[in-house]
């Protein structure tokens, strides 16, 4: 029974992280921490790294804290919580940094229904160079309209 609860917590945490990514992106990155995120929208630097990359450190610290709690205390829930956050971070890295922004030149030819929809949604997000008027702040789950044929999006 404990393993079933562990698995449920893991998947619930992974799913909740999509909401957290949306919330953080909309209200924090496009809010009071725009100074860290803006170089992601406007490439006015020569470095491969962006100030925006600092955001992963926050979630890494949260995940590590849950691992520590799971190993050093009676709070065994820390393990599935930490792994759920870690798994979402890995998925986010692959989808956002590797697949969409091609920071590593792999997955260039992925062209299935899901890939096209996620790319379209992210492109719509990046058409705004400022912190206002943004749209589509999610990452793995984007509105269905982005999965429709391009002509229907107008």
Short mmCIF file of N, CA and C in Angstrom, two decimals:
data_model
loop_
_atom_site.label_atom_id
_atom_site.label_comp_id
_atom_site.label_asym_id
_atom_site.label_seq_id
_atom_site.Cartn_x
_atom_site.Cartn_y
_atom_site.Cartn_z
N UNK A 1 0.82 -1.20 0.00
CA UNK A 1 0.00 0.00 0.00
C UNK A 1 0.87 1.26 0.00
N UNK A 2 1.97 1.22 0.75
CA UNK A 2 2.86 2.38 0.82
C UNK A 2 3.43 2.70 -0.56
N UNK A 3 3.76 1.66 -1.34
CA UNK A 3 4.30 1.87 -2.68
C UNK A 3 3.27 2.53 -3.59
N UNK A 4 2.01 2.14 -3.48
CA UNK A 4 0.95 2.75 -4.28
C UNK A 4 0.80 4.23 -3.92
N UNK A 5 0.85 4.56 -2.65
CA UNK A 5 0.78 5.96 -2.21
C UNK A 5 1.99 6.73 -2.73
N UNK A 6 3.17 6.10 -2.67
CA UNK A 6 4.40 6.71 -3.17
C UNK A 6 4.24 7.07 -4.65
N UNK A 7 3.74 6.13 -5.44
CA UNK A 7 3.56 6.34 -6.88
C UNK A 7 2.52 7.43 -7.14
N UNK A 8 1.43 7.42 -6.39
CA UNK A 8 0.40 8.46 -6.55
C UNK A 8 0.96 9.85 -6.21
N UNK A 9 1.73 9.94 -5.14
CA UNK A 9 2.34 11.22 -4.76
C UNK A 9 3.30 11.70 -5.86
N UNK A 10 4.09 10.77 -6.39
CA UNK A 10 5.02 11.11 -7.46
C UNK A 10 4.28 11.71 -8.66
N UNK A 11 3.25 11.02 -9.15
CA UNK A 11 2.52 11.50 -10.33
C UNK A 11 1.73 12.77 -10.04
N UNK A 12 1.18 12.89 -8.84
CA UNK A 12 0.47 14.11 -8.46
C UNK A 12 1.44 15.29 -8.40
N UNK A 13 2.64 15.06 -7.88
CA UNK A 13 3.64 16.11 -7.80
C UNK A 13 4.09 16.52 -9.20
N UNK A 14 4.36 15.55 -10.06
CA UNK A 14 4.76 15.84 -11.43
C UNK A 14 3.68 16.69 -12.11
N UNK A 15 2.43 16.31 -11.96
CA UNK A 15 1.32 17.05 -12.58
C UNK A 15 1.18 18.44 -11.98
N UNK A 16 1.32 18.56 -10.67
CA UNK A 16 1.21 19.85 -10.00
C UNK A 16 2.32 20.80 -10.45
N UNK A 17 3.46 20.25 -10.79
CA UNK A 17 4.58 21.08 -11.24
C UNK A 17 4.27 21.81 -12.54
N UNK A 18 3.40 21.26 -13.38
CA UNK A 18 3.00 22.00 -14.58
C UNK A 18 2.25 23.27 -14.18
N UNK A 19 1.38 23.16 -13.19
CA UNK A 19 0.71 24.36 -12.67
C UNK A 19 1.74 25.32 -12.08
N UNK A 20 2.67 24.80 -11.31
CA UNK A 20 3.69 25.66 -10.69
C UNK A 20 4.55 26.35 -11.76
N UNK A 21 4.88 25.63 -12.82
CA UNK A 21 5.65 26.23 -13.91
C UNK A 21 4.85 27.36 -14.55
N UNK A 22 3.56 27.12 -14.80
CA UNK A 22 2.70 28.15 -15.39
C UNK A 22 2.61 29.36 -14.45
N UNK A 23 2.33 29.11 -13.18
CA UNK A 23 2.17 30.18 -12.20
C UNK A 23 3.46 30.99 -12.05
N UNK A 24 4.57 30.29 -11.88
CA UNK A 24 5.87 30.95 -11.73
C UNK A 24 6.20 31.76 -12.98
N UNK A 25 5.96 31.17 -14.14
CA UNK A 25 6.27 31.85 -15.39
C UNK A 25 5.42 33.11 -15.56
N UNK A 26 4.13 33.00 -15.30
CA UNK A 26 3.23 34.13 -15.52
C UNK A 26 3.40 35.24 -14.48
N UNK A 27 3.46 34.88 -13.22
CA UNK A 27 3.40 35.88 -12.16
C UNK A 27 4.76 36.26 -11.55
N UNK A 28 5.74 35.42 -11.71
CA UNK A 28 7.06 35.73 -11.14
C UNK A 28 8.05 36.10 -12.25
N UNK A 29 8.20 35.21 -13.24
CA UNK A 29 9.15 35.51 -14.32
C UNK A 29 8.69 36.71 -15.15
N UNK A 30 7.39 36.81 -15.39
CA UNK A 30 6.86 37.96 -16.12
C UNK A 30 6.36 39.01 -15.14
N UNK A 31 6.78 38.91 -13.91
CA UNK A 31 6.42 39.85 -12.85
C UNK A 31 7.67 40.45 -12.26
N UNK A 32 7.79 40.30 -10.93
CA UNK A 32 8.87 40.99 -10.22
C UNK A 32 10.28 40.46 -10.51
N UNK A 33 10.40 39.27 -11.12
CA UNK A 33 11.73 38.77 -11.49
C UNK A 33 11.95 38.78 -13.01
N UNK A 34 11.27 39.70 -13.68
CA UNK A 34 11.45 39.86 -15.12
C UNK A 34 12.92 40.13 -15.45
N UNK A 35 13.63 40.78 -14.56
CA UNK A 35 15.04 41.09 -14.81
C UNK A 35 15.87 39.83 -15.04
N UNK A 36 15.45 38.71 -14.46
CA UNK A 36 16.15 37.43 -14.69
C UNK A 36 15.64 36.71 -15.94
N UNK A 37 14.41 36.97 -16.31
CA UNK A 37 13.77 36.21 -17.40
C UNK A 37 13.87 36.89 -18.76
N UNK A 38 14.05 38.20 -18.77
CA UNK A 38 13.95 38.94 -20.03
C UNK A 38 14.99 38.52 -21.06
N UNK A 39 16.16 38.06 -20.62
CA UNK A 39 17.16 37.66 -21.61
C UNK A 39 16.75 36.38 -22.34
N UNK A 40 15.74 35.72 -21.86
CA UNK A 40 15.21 34.54 -22.55
C UNK A 40 14.32 34.96 -23.72
N UNK A 41 13.70 36.11 -23.61
CA UNK A 41 12.83 36.61 -24.67
C UNK A 41 13.57 37.46 -25.69
N UNK A 42 14.58 38.15 -25.24
CA UNK A 42 15.35 39.01 -26.14
C UNK A 42 16.82 38.66 -26.01
N UNK A 43 17.33 38.02 -27.03
CA UNK A 43 18.72 37.55 -27.02
C UNK A 43 19.67 38.72 -27.29
N UNK A 44 20.00 39.44 -26.24
CA UNK A 44 20.92 40.56 -26.38
C UNK A 44 22.25 40.25 -25.69
N UNK A 45 22.60 38.98 -25.70
CA UNK A 45 23.84 38.53 -25.06
C UNK A 45 24.49 37.47 -25.93
N UNK A 46 25.77 37.26 -25.74
CA UNK A 46 26.51 36.28 -26.53
C UNK A 46 26.69 34.95 -25.82
N UNK A 47 26.37 34.90 -24.55
CA UNK A 47 26.61 33.70 -23.76
C UNK A 47 25.58 32.61 -24.05
N UNK A 48 26.02 31.37 -23.95
CA UNK A 48 25.11 30.24 -24.07
C UNK A 48 24.17 30.22 -22.86
N UNK A 49 24.67 30.66 -21.72
CA UNK A 49 23.87 30.72 -20.50
C UNK A 49 23.03 31.99 -20.49
N UNK A 50 21.89 31.92 -19.83
CA UNK A 50 21.01 33.07 -19.67
C UNK A 50 20.79 33.29 -18.18
N UNK A 51 20.49 34.51 -17.80
CA UNK A 51 20.11 34.77 -16.41
C UNK A 51 18.88 33.93 -16.05
N UNK A 52 18.04 33.69 -17.04
CA UNK A 52 16.83 32.89 -16.87
C UNK A 52 17.14 31.48 -16.34
N UNK A 53 18.33 30.97 -16.62
CA UNK A 53 18.70 29.63 -16.17
C UNK A 53 18.74 29.53 -14.64
N UNK A 54 18.79 30.65 -13.95
CA UNK A 54 18.83 30.64 -12.49
C UNK A 54 17.54 30.07 -11.89
N UNK A 55 16.44 30.11 -12.62
CA UNK A 55 15.18 29.63 -12.06
C UNK A 55 15.20 28.14 -11.74
N UNK A 56 15.97 27.38 -12.50
CA UNK A 56 16.02 25.95 -12.22
C UNK A 56 16.64 25.68 -10.85
N UNK A 57 17.50 26.59 -10.39
CA UNK A 57 18.15 26.40 -9.09
C UNK A 57 17.13 26.38 -7.95
N UNK A 58 16.10 27.20 -8.06
CA UNK A 58 15.07 27.23 -7.02
C UNK A 58 14.40 25.87 -6.90
N UNK A 59 13.92 25.34 -8.02
CA UNK A 59 13.23 24.04 -7.97
C UNK A 59 14.18 22.90 -7.63
N UNK A 60 15.43 23.01 -8.02
CA UNK A 60 16.42 22.01 -7.63
C UNK A 60 16.60 22.02 -6.12
N UNK A 61 16.64 23.21 -5.53
CA UNK A 61 16.79 23.31 -4.07
C UNK A 61 15.57 22.73 -3.36
N UNK A 62 14.38 22.97 -3.89
CA UNK A 62 13.17 22.40 -3.29
C UNK A 62 13.20 20.88 -3.37
N UNK A 63 13.57 20.35 -4.53
CA UNK A 63 13.65 18.91 -4.71
C UNK A 63 14.68 18.29 -3.76
N UNK A 64 15.85 18.90 -3.66
CA UNK A 64 16.91 18.40 -2.77
C UNK A 64 16.45 18.44 -1.32
N UNK A 65 15.72 19.49 -0.96
CA UNK A 65 15.19 19.59 0.41
C UNK A 65 14.26 18.42 0.72
N UNK A 66 13.39 18.10 -0.24
CA UNK A 66 12.50 16.95 -0.02
C UNK A 66 13.28 15.64 0.07
N UNK A 67 14.31 15.47 -0.75
CA UNK A 67 15.16 14.27 -0.63
C UNK A 67 15.80 14.21 0.75
N UNK A 68 16.28 15.33 1.22
CA UNK A 68 16.91 15.37 2.55
C UNK A 68 15.88 15.01 3.62
N UNK A 69 14.69 15.60 3.54
CA UNK A 69 13.65 15.28 4.53
C UNK A 69 13.29 13.80 4.50
N UNK A 70 13.21 13.24 3.28
CA UNK A 70 12.89 11.82 3.15
C UNK A 70 13.95 10.91 3.72
N UNK A 71 15.19 11.33 3.67
CA UNK A 71 16.28 10.47 4.14
C UNK A 71 16.65 10.71 5.59
N UNK A 72 16.42 11.90 6.11
CA UNK A 72 16.89 12.25 7.44
C UNK A 72 15.79 12.35 8.50
N UNK A 73 14.55 12.24 8.07
CA UNK A 73 13.44 12.36 9.02
C UNK A 73 12.43 11.26 8.76
N UNK A 74 11.37 11.27 9.51
CA UNK A 74 10.28 10.31 9.31
C UNK A 74 9.38 10.69 8.14
N UNK A 75 9.65 11.80 7.51
CA UNK A 75 8.82 12.31 6.41
C UNK A 75 9.17 11.59 5.12
N UNK A 76 8.72 10.33 5.01
CA UNK A 76 9.06 9.53 3.83
C UNK A 76 8.43 10.08 2.56
N UNK A 77 7.41 10.92 2.69
CA UNK A 77 6.78 11.55 1.53
C UNK A 77 7.77 12.45 0.78
N UNK A 78 8.84 12.81 1.44
CA UNK A 78 9.85 13.64 0.80
C UNK A 78 10.43 13.00 -0.45
N UNK A 79 10.56 11.67 -0.42
CA UNK A 79 11.11 10.98 -1.59
C UNK A 79 10.24 11.13 -2.83
N UNK A 80 8.96 10.76 -2.80
CA UNK A 80 8.16 10.91 -4.03
C UNK A 80 7.95 12.38 -4.41
N UNK A 81 7.91 13.28 -3.43
CA UNK A 81 7.79 14.70 -3.75
C UNK A 81 9.06 15.18 -4.47
N UNK A 82 10.22 14.82 -3.93
CA UNK A 82 11.48 15.21 -4.55
C UNK A 82 11.65 14.63 -5.94
N UNK A 83 11.31 13.34 -6.10
CA UNK A 83 11.43 12.72 -7.42
C UNK A 83 10.42 13.28 -8.41
N UNK A 84 9.22 13.65 -7.95
CA UNK A 84 8.23 14.26 -8.84
C UNK A 84 8.72 15.60 -9.38
N UNK A 85 9.30 16.40 -8.51
CA UNK A 85 9.85 17.70 -8.93
C UNK A 85 11.04 17.49 -9.87
N UNK A 86 11.91 16.55 -9.52
CA UNK A 86 13.07 16.24 -10.37
C UNK A 86 12.62 15.76 -11.75
N UNK A 87 11.66 14.86 -11.80
CA UNK A 87 11.19 14.32 -13.08
C UNK A 87 10.59 15.42 -13.95
N UNK A 88 9.83 16.33 -13.33
CA UNK A 88 9.28 17.44 -14.09
C UNK A 88 10.41 18.34 -14.60
N UNK A 89 11.40 18.59 -13.78
CA UNK A 89 12.53 19.41 -14.21
C UNK A 89 13.25 18.80 -15.40
N UNK A 90 13.41 17.49 -15.39
CA UNK A 90 14.06 16.80 -16.51
C UNK A 90 13.19 16.92 -17.76
N UNK A 91 11.88 16.68 -17.61
CA UNK A 91 10.96 16.80 -18.74
C UNK A 91 10.97 18.23 -19.30
N UNK A 92 10.94 19.20 -18.40
CA UNK A 92 10.97 20.60 -18.80
C UNK A 92 12.24 20.90 -19.58
N UNK A 93 13.37 20.43 -19.08
CA UNK A 93 14.65 20.66 -19.76
C UNK A 93 14.63 20.07 -21.17
N UNK A 94 14.16 18.84 -21.30
CA UNK A 94 14.12 18.21 -22.62
C UNK A 94 13.17 18.93 -23.56
N UNK A 95 11.97 19.27 -23.09
CA UNK A 95 10.99 19.91 -23.96
C UNK A 95 11.38 21.35 -24.26
N UNK A 96 11.68 22.12 -23.24
CA UNK A 96 11.92 23.56 -23.43
C UNK A 96 13.31 23.86 -23.98
N UNK A 97 14.33 23.39 -23.31
CA UNK A 97 15.69 23.78 -23.69
C UNK A 97 16.24 22.99 -24.87
N UNK A 98 15.95 21.70 -24.92
CA UNK A 98 16.52 20.89 -26.00
C UNK A 98 15.60 20.87 -27.21
N UNK A 99 14.33 20.52 -27.02
CA UNK A 99 13.43 20.36 -28.16
C UNK A 99 13.00 21.70 -28.76
N UNK A 100 12.51 22.63 -27.95
CA UNK A 100 11.99 23.88 -28.49
C UNK A 100 13.10 24.85 -28.85
N UNK A 101 13.99 25.15 -27.92
CA UNK A 101 15.01 26.16 -28.16
C UNK A 101 16.30 25.61 -28.76
N UNK A 102 16.40 24.30 -28.89
CA UNK A 102 17.55 23.66 -29.55
C UNK A 102 18.89 24.09 -28.95
N UNK A 103 18.95 24.16 -27.63
CA UNK A 103 20.22 24.50 -26.99
C UNK A 103 21.24 23.38 -27.18
N UNK A 104 20.74 22.19 -27.37
CA UNK A 104 21.55 21.06 -27.83
C UNK A 104 20.87 20.60 -29.11
N UNK A 105 21.63 20.29 -30.10
CA UNK A 105 21.08 20.01 -31.43
C UNK A 105 20.62 18.56 -31.57
N UNK A 106 19.62 18.20 -30.78
CA UNK A 106 18.99 16.88 -30.92
C UNK A 106 17.49 17.09 -30.96
N UNK A 107 16.76 16.11 -31.35
CA UNK A 107 15.29 16.16 -31.50
C UNK A 107 14.87 17.22 -32.53
N UNK A 108 15.73 17.53 -33.47
CA UNK A 108 15.40 18.55 -34.47
C UNK A 108 14.29 18.10 -35.41
N UNK A 109 14.18 16.82 -35.65
CA UNK A 109 13.23 16.32 -36.64
C UNK A 109 11.93 15.83 -36.03
N UNK A 110 11.75 16.02 -34.74
CA UNK A 110 10.49 15.61 -34.11
C UNK A 110 9.38 16.48 -34.68
N UNK A 111 8.42 15.86 -35.32
CA UNK A 111 7.41 16.63 -36.01
C UNK A 111 6.01 16.01 -35.87
N UNK A 112 5.77 15.35 -34.76
CA UNK A 112 4.47 14.74 -34.55
C UNK A 112 3.45 15.78 -34.05
N UNK A 113 2.24 15.37 -33.87
CA UNK A 113 1.13 16.25 -33.46
C UNK A 113 1.44 17.01 -32.18
N UNK A 114 1.93 16.31 -31.17
CA UNK A 114 2.25 16.94 -29.90
C UNK A 114 3.40 17.93 -30.05
N UNK A 115 4.44 17.53 -30.74
CA UNK A 115 5.61 18.39 -30.92
C UNK A 115 5.23 19.69 -31.63
N UNK A 116 4.44 19.59 -32.67
CA UNK A 116 4.02 20.79 -33.41
C UNK A 116 3.19 21.72 -32.52
N UNK A 117 2.29 21.16 -31.73
CA UNK A 117 1.45 21.98 -30.86
C UNK A 117 2.24 22.70 -29.79
N UNK A 118 3.16 22.00 -29.17
CA UNK A 118 3.98 22.61 -28.11
C UNK A 118 4.87 23.70 -28.70
N UNK A 119 5.43 23.44 -29.87
CA UNK A 119 6.26 24.46 -30.53
C UNK A 119 5.44 25.70 -30.87
N UNK A 120 4.24 25.50 -31.43
CA UNK A 120 3.38 26.65 -31.77
C UNK A 120 3.04 27.47 -30.54
N UNK A 121 2.68 26.81 -29.47
CA UNK A 121 2.30 27.51 -28.24
C UNK A 121 3.48 28.33 -27.72
N UNK A 122 4.65 27.74 -27.74
CA UNK A 122 5.81 28.45 -27.23
C UNK A 122 6.20 29.61 -28.15
N UNK A 123 6.02 29.41 -29.44
CA UNK A 123 6.29 30.50 -30.39
C UNK A 123 5.34 31.67 -30.13
N UNK A 124 4.09 31.39 -29.83
CA UNK A 124 3.13 32.45 -29.52
C UNK A 124 3.54 33.17 -28.23
N UNK A 125 4.10 32.43 -27.29
CA UNK A 125 4.56 33.06 -26.06
C UNK A 125 5.73 34.00 -26.34
N UNK A 126 6.65 33.58 -27.19
CA UNK A 126 7.85 34.36 -27.45
C UNK A 126 7.66 35.49 -28.46
N UNK A 127 6.48 35.58 -29.06
CA UNK A 127 6.27 36.71 -29.97
C UNK A 127 6.21 38.02 -29.21
N UNK A 128 6.00 37.97 -27.91
CA UNK A 128 5.98 39.15 -27.06
C UNK A 128 7.37 39.30 -26.43
N UNK A 129 8.03 40.40 -26.71
CA UNK A 129 9.38 40.61 -26.19
C UNK A 129 9.38 41.24 -24.81
N UNK A 130 8.27 41.83 -24.41
CA UNK A 130 8.18 42.46 -23.10
C UNK A 130 7.50 41.55 -22.10
N UNK A 131 7.39 42.02 -20.88
CA UNK A 131 6.81 41.18 -19.84
C UNK A 131 5.28 41.20 -19.85
N UNK A 132 4.67 42.19 -20.50
CA UNK A 132 3.23 42.26 -20.57
C UNK A 132 2.71 41.53 -21.81
N UNK A 133 1.42 41.35 -21.84
CA UNK A 133 0.70 40.78 -22.98
C UNK A 133 1.16 39.38 -23.36
N UNK A 134 1.72 38.65 -22.45
CA UNK A 134 2.15 37.29 -22.75
C UNK A 134 0.97 36.35 -22.85
N UNK A 135 1.20 35.22 -23.43
CA UNK A 135 0.18 34.18 -23.51
C UNK A 135 0.86 32.83 -23.44
N UNK A 136 0.10 31.83 -23.13
CA UNK A 136 0.55 30.45 -23.12
C UNK A 136 1.81 30.26 -22.26
N UNK A 137 1.63 30.29 -20.96
CA UNK A 137 2.74 30.20 -20.02
C UNK A 137 3.07 28.77 -19.60
N UNK A 138 2.26 27.80 -19.99
CA UNK A 138 2.52 26.41 -19.64
C UNK A 138 3.62 25.82 -20.50
N UNK A 139 3.93 24.56 -20.24
CA UNK A 139 5.00 23.93 -21.00
C UNK A 139 4.57 22.60 -21.59
N UNK A 140 4.18 21.65 -20.78
CA UNK A 140 3.85 20.32 -21.28
C UNK A 140 2.40 20.20 -21.71
N UNK A 141 1.53 20.96 -21.05
CA UNK A 141 0.10 20.95 -21.37
C UNK A 141 -0.27 22.35 -21.85
N UNK A 142 -0.53 22.48 -23.12
CA UNK A 142 -0.86 23.78 -23.70
C UNK A 142 -2.28 23.70 -24.26
N UNK A 143 -2.93 24.86 -24.47
CA UNK A 143 -4.31 24.84 -24.98
C UNK A 143 -4.45 24.05 -26.28
N UNK A 144 -5.57 23.39 -26.41
CA UNK A 144 -5.83 22.51 -27.55
C UNK A 144 -5.72 23.25 -28.88
N UNK A 145 -6.03 24.54 -28.90
CA UNK A 145 -6.01 25.28 -30.17
C UNK A 145 -4.64 25.22 -30.86
N UNK A 146 -3.58 25.04 -30.11
CA UNK A 146 -2.25 24.98 -30.70
C UNK A 146 -1.97 23.65 -31.39
N UNK A 147 -2.83 22.68 -31.16
CA UNK A 147 -2.67 21.38 -31.81
C UNK A 147 -3.49 21.28 -33.09
N UNK A 148 -4.29 22.30 -33.36
CA UNK A 148 -5.08 22.31 -34.59
C UNK A 148 -4.22 22.77 -35.75
N UNK A 149 -4.74 22.60 -36.95
CA UNK A 149 -4.01 23.05 -38.13
C UNK A 149 -3.70 24.54 -38.02
N UNK A 150 -2.57 24.93 -38.52
CA UNK A 150 -2.10 26.31 -38.40
C UNK A 150 -3.12 27.31 -38.96
N UNK A 151 -3.81 26.98 -40.04
CA UNK A 151 -4.75 27.90 -40.65
C UNK A 151 -5.90 28.23 -39.70
N UNK A 152 -6.27 27.30 -38.82
CA UNK A 152 -7.38 27.50 -37.91
C UNK A 152 -7.02 28.38 -36.72
N UNK A 153 -5.73 28.64 -36.51
CA UNK A 153 -5.31 29.45 -35.35
C UNK A 153 -5.55 30.94 -35.56
N UNK A 154 -5.71 31.40 -36.76
CA UNK A 154 -5.86 32.83 -37.04
C UNK A 154 -7.03 33.44 -36.33
#
